[in-house]
PDB file of C-alpha atoms in Angstrom:
ATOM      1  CA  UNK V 219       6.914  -0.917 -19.872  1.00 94.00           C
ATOM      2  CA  UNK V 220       6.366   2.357 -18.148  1.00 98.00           C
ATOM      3  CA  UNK V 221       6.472   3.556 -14.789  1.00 98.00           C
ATOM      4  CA  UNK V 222       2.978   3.719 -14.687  1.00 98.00           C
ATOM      5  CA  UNK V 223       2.290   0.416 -15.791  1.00 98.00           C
ATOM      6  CA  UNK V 224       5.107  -1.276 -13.652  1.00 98.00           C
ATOM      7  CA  UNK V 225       3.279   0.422 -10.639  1.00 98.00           C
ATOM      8  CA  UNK V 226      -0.108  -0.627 -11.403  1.00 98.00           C
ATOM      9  CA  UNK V 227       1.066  -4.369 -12.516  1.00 98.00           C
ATOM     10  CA  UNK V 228       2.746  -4.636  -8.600  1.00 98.00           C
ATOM     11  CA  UNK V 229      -0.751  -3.107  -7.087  1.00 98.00           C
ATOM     12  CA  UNK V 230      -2.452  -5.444  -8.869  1.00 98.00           C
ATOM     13  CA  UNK V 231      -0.657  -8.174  -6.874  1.00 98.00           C
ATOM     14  CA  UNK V 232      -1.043  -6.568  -3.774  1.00 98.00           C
ATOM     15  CA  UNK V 233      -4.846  -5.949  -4.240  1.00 97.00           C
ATOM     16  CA  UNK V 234      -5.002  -9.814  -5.737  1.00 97.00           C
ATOM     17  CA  UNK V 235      -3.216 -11.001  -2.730  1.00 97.00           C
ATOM     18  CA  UNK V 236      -5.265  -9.398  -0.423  1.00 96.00           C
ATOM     19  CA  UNK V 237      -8.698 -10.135  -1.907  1.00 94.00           C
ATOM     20  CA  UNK V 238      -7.282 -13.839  -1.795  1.00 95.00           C
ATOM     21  CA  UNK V 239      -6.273 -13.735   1.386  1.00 95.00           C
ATOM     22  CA  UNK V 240      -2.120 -15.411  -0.173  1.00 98.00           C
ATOM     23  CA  UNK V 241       0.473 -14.243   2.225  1.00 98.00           C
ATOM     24  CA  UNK V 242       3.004 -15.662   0.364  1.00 98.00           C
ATOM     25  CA  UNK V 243       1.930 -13.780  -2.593  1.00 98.00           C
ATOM     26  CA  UNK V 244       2.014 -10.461  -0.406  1.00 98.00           C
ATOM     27  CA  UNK V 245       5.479 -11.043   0.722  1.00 98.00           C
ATOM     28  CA  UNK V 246       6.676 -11.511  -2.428  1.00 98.00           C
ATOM     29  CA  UNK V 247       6.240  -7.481  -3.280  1.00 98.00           C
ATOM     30  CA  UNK V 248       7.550  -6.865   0.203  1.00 98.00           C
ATOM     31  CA  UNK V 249      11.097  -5.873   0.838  1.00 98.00           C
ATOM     32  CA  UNK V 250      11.953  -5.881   4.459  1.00 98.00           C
ATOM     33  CA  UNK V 251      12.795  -3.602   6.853  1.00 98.00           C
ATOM     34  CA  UNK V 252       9.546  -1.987   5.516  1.00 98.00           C
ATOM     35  CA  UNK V 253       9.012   1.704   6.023  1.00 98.00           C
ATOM     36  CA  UNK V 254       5.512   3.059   6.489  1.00 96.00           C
ATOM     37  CA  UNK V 255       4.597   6.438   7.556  1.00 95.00           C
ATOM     38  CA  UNK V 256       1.208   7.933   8.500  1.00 91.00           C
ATOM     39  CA  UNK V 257      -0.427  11.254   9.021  1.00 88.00           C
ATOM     40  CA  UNK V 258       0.315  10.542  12.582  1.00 90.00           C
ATOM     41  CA  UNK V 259       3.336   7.805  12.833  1.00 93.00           C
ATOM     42  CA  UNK V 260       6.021   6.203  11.436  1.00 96.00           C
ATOM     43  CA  UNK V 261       6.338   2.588  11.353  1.00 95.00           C
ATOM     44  CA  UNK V 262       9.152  -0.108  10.743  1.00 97.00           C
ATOM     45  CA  UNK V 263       7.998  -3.413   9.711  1.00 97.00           C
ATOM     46  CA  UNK V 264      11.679  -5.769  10.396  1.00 98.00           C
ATOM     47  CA  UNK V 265      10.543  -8.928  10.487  1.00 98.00           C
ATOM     48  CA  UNK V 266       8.125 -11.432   8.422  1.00 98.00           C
ATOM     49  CA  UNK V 267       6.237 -12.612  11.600  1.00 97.00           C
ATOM     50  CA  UNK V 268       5.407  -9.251  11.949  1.00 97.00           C
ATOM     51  CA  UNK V 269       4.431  -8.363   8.144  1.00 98.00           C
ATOM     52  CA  UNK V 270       2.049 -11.661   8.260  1.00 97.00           C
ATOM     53  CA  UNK V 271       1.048 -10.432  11.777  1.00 96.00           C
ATOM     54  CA  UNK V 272      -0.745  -6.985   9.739  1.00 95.00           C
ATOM     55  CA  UNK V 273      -1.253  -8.959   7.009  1.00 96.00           C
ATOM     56  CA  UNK V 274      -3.618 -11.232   8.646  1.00 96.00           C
ATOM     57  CA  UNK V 275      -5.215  -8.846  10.695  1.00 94.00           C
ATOM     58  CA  UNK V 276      -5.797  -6.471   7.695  1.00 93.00           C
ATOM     59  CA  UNK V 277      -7.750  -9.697   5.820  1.00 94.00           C
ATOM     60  CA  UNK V 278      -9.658 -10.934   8.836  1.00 93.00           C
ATOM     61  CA  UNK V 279     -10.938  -6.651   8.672  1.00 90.00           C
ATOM     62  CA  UNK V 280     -11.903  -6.758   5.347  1.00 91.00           C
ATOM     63  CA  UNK V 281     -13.540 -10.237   5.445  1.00 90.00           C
ATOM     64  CA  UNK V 282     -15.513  -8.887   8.426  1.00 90.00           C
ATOM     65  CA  UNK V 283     -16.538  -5.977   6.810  1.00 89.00           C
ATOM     66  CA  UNK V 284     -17.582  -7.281   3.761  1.00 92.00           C
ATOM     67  CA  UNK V 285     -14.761  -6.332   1.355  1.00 91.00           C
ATOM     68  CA  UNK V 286     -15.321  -7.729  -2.010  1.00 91.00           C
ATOM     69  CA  UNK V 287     -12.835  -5.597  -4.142  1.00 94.00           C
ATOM     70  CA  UNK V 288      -9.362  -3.799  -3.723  1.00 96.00           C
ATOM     71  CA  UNK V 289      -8.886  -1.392  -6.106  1.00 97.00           C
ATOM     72  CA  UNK V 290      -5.229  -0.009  -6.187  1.00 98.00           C
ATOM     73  CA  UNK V 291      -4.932   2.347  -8.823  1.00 98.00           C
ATOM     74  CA  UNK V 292      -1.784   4.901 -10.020  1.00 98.00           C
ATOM     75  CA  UNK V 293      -2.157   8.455  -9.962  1.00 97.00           C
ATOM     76  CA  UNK V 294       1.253   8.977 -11.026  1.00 97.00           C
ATOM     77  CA  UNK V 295       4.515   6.839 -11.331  1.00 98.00           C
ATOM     78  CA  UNK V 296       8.067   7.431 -12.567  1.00 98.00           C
ATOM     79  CA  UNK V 297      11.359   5.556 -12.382  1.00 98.00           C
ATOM     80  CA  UNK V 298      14.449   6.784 -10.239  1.00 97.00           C
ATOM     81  CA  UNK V 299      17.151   5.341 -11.783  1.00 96.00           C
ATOM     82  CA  UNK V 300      17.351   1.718 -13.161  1.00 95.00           C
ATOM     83  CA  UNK V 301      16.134  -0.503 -10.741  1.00 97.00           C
ATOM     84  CA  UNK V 302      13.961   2.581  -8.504  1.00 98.00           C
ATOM     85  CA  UNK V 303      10.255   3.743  -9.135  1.00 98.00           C
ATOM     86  CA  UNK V 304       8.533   5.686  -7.193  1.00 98.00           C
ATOM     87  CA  UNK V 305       4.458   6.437  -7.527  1.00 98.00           C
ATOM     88  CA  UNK V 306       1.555   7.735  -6.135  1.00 97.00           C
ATOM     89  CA  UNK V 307      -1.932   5.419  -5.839  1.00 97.00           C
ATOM     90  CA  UNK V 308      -5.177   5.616  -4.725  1.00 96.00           C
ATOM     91  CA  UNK V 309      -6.459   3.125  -2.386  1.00 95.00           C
ATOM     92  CA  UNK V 310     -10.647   2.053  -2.852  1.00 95.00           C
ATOM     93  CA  UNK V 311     -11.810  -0.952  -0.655  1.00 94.00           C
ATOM     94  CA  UNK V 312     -15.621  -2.175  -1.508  1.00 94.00           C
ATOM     95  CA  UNK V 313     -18.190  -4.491  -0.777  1.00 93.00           C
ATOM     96  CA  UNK V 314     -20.600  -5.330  -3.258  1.00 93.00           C
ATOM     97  CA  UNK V 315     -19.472  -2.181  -5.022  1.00 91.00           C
ATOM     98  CA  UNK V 316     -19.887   0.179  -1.854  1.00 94.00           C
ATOM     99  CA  UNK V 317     -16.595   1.985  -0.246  1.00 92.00           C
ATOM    100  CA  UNK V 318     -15.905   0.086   2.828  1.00 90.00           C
ATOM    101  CA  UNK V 319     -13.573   2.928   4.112  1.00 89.00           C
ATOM    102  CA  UNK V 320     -12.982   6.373   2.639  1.00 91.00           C
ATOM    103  CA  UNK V 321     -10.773   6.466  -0.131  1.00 92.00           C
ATOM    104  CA  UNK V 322      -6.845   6.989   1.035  1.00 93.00           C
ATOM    105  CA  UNK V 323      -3.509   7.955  -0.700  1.00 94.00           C
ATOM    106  CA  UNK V 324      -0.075   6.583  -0.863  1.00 95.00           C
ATOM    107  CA  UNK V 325       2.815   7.060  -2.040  1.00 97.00           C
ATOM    108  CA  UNK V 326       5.098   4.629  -2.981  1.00 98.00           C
ATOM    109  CA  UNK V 327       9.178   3.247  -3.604  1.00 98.00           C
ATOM    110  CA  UNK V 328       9.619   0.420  -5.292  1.00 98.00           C
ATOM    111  CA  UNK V 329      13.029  -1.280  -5.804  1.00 98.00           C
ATOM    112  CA  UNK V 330      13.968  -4.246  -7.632  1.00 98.00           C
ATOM    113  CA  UNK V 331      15.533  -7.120  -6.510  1.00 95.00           C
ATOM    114  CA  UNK V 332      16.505  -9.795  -8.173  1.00 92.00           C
ATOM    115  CA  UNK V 333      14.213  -8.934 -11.216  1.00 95.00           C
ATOM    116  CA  UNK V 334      11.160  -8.444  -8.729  1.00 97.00           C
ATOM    117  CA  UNK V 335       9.931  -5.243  -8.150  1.00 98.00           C
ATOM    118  CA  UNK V 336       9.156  -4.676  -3.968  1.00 98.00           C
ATOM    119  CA  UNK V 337       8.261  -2.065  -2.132  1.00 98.00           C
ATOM    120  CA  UNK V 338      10.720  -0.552   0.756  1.00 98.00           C
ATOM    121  CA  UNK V 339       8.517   2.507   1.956  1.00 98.00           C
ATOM    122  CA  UNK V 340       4.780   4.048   1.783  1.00 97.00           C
ATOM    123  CA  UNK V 341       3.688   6.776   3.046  1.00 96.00           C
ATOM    124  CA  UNK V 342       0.102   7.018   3.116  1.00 94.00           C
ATOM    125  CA  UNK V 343      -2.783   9.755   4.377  1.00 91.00           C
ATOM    126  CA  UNK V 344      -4.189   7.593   7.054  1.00 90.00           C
ATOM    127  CA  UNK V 345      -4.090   8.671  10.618  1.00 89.00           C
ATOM    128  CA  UNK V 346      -2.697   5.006  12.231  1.00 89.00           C
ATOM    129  CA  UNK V 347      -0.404   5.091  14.729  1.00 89.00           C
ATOM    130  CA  UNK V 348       0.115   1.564  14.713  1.00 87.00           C
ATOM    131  CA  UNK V 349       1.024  -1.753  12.882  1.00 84.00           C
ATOM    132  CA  UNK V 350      -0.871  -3.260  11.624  1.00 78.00           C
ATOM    133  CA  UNK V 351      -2.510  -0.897  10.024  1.00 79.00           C
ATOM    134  CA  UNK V 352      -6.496  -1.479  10.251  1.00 74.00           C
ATOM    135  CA  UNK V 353      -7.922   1.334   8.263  1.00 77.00           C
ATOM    136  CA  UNK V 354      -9.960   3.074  11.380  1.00 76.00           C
ATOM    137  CA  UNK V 355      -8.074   6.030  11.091  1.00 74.00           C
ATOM    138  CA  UNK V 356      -9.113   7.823   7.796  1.00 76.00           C
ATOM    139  CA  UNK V 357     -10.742  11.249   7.455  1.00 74.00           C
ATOM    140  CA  UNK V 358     -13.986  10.692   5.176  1.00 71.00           C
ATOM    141  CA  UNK V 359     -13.032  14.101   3.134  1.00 66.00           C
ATOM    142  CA  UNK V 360      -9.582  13.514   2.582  1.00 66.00           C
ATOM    143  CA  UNK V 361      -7.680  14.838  -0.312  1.00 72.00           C
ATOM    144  CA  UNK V 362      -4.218  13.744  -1.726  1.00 72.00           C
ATOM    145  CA  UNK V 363      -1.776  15.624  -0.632  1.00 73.00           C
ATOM    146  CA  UNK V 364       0.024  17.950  -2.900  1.00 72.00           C
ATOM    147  CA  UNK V 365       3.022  16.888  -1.767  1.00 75.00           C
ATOM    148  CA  UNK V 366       2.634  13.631  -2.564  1.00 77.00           C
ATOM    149  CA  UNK V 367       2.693  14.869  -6.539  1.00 73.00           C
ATOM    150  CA  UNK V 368       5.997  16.255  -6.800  1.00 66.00           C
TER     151      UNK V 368
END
């Protein structure tokens, strides 16, 4: 499989176990500590109250919104070593086929552990200074950052 495809497989999951609402299903691609960084922050998620804590709070935000599909989709992807990938994605939340929020980048490291791939770090083009992350702090022309590509 490539990098590509391993990426998008694991997104898959994520958007699947958002758009259900499965925690345990989200934690499962989760490696903790897990390191986010913002346009404006950087965050440490340590423990799993506090990764359900954002979980929860980023469903309950979509439900009330009206989110009907996550769309996670690779830009670009490619392994570091064995048991390393690291990609770039392309985040798209809709309701009945409408952006909810404007469209956001991340970037991406995966490890595997114990045959699982999880992620240990994004970095992603919103402006949040907090977790959890809510998705009120995105620029409605934003592009992906160059640097993100390299």
């Amino acid at each position: 499989m490539t990098a590509s495809e391993t990426l998008q497989r694991f997104l898959d999951d994520v958007a699947l176990a958002l758009t259900l609402g499965n925690f345990e299903a989200y934690r499962a691609c989760v490696e903790l500590p897990l390191s986010i960084v913002t346009s404006a922050a950087r965050l440490l998620v340590r423990t799993e109250d506090e990764l359900a804590e954002g979980f929860d709070e980023l469903c309950d935000m979509l439900c009330c919104r009206g989110a009907t599909d996550v769309r996670l989709n690779v830009l670009q992807a490619r392994f570091d070593g064995s048991d390393r990938l690291i990609g770039v994605y392309e985040s798209r939340y809709l309701g009945d086929g409408r952006p909810l929020v404007p469209t956001f980048y991340s970037r991406i490291w995966l490890e595997r552990r114990d045959g699982a791939w999880k992620a240990t770090k994004v970095h992603n083009t919103t402006s949040e200074t907090r977790w959890p992350i809510l998705l009120t702090r995105i620029e409605t022309d934003h592009r992906l950052p160059m640097e993100f590509m390299q």
